[in-house]
Amino acid sequence: MVSFNNIIGHEEIIRHLQNAMKTGKVSHSYIFTGRPGSGKKLLATTYAMTLQCEAGGTEPCQKCDSCKKALGKNHPDIIMVNHEKPGTISIDEIREQVIHDVAIKPYSSPHKVYIIPDAEMMTVQAQNALLKTIEEPPEYAVIMLLTSNADALLPTIQSRCVRLDLKVVDDSLVKKYLMERLHVPDYQAEIDASFAQGSIGRAKEAATSEEFSRMTEKALKILKYVNTMEVYELSDEIKALSDEKQNISDYLDIFQFWFRDVLMFKATQEVDNLVFKQEINYIKEQASQRSYENLEKILEALEKTKVRLRANVNFELALELLFLTIRER
């Protein structure tokens, strides 16, 4: 059910939007900005649906004609702007889907709502063309720009929009959501929530992806036995990871959670705050074998590896250097 009540976190933004509807102070243009998977689209579509709802409340009623059309994604006055080329939104697409269209009055609603996902992909020409509509919008127009990089938008656009920054959602809320809504078991929800780093979208993806559980399994196998592996076995693992270059940053995240757990257990001897609670025996063992200095060094090496890979350093070499650090005592 599409409803503000079903959105996890972002209470301040929801309050702001509901207040705007209550007081009749709906802005003509908004920027929703936050990391990928933070819930920008869900907030924008829920807001659009509520604005058009015939009941006129601060939640969509789900029952009226307008809500049914919005749920069926065929509402004539809620326009989701799309683009053909990956990575760019052209001036023609903005002209056709927004500028020319906005001159036509709404079919059956109080507003005409335009949602532009990946707004940072608009070319400068497209942004300049849109600026005129944002500066002099028709009474009924509401334009929502969704972006994970608001700085890519022209300062003139930024200054004329209400900016809503989506904060990361607390891990405990993400975990609760996964367990209650998606029925993910406790220990798995812990891993998925840590991996998601405050993004419900990313948590959902991890929880429902067979690929992610396969990766977690593979990463844990390496982490648990890295110190007892023969050199040739380690080379095989590095080769296997090289075949999955596209997933390497996810693997490095999992490695980071593991060594943070080892460090945390070494410092506190407590299990409660660990991500990989179910591997406590291995974590205990590594915590007793490794020094604080060694663990700090490994966590630094993981950060360095991420930087090296972003800078396109030789992939296998970067991983070899990382594993050398991990195997040091």
XYZ file of C-alpha atoms in Angstrom, residues 17 25-30 32 44 47-48 51-52 77-79 81 98 102 106 110-116 133-134 137-145:
38
model
C 5.101 17.558 2.950
C 1.451 25.860 0.810
C 2.517 23.263 -1.754
C 5.647 24.421 -3.584
C 5.862 24.418 -7.384
C 9.279 22.756 -7.360
C 11.162 20.358 -5.101
C 14.608 15.294 -3.292
C 7.809 11.654 -4.453
C 3.351 12.869 -2.302
C 2.058 13.051 -5.892
C -1.801 15.739 -3.812
C -4.165 14.309 -6.435
C -1.754 14.167 -14.328
C 1.230 12.398 -12.698
C 3.998 12.350 -15.294
C 9.817 11.782 -17.017
C 7.523 18.804 -19.339
C 2.730 21.773 -18.744
C -4.766 18.998 -15.794
C -6.048 19.939 -8.935
C -2.369 19.587 -9.947
C -0.146 18.398 -12.745
C 2.833 16.641 -11.147
C 6.121 15.987 -12.957
C 8.639 13.604 -11.381
C 12.166 13.635 -12.882
C 9.051 26.667 -16.218
C 10.368 26.521 -12.642
C 5.072 27.775 -13.422
C 1.342 27.564 -14.107
C -0.702 27.614 -10.888
C -1.336 23.846 -11.033
C 2.235 22.608 -11.773
C 4.404 20.710 -9.250
C 7.869 19.610 -10.422
C 9.938 17.147 -8.386
C 13.608 16.607 -9.200
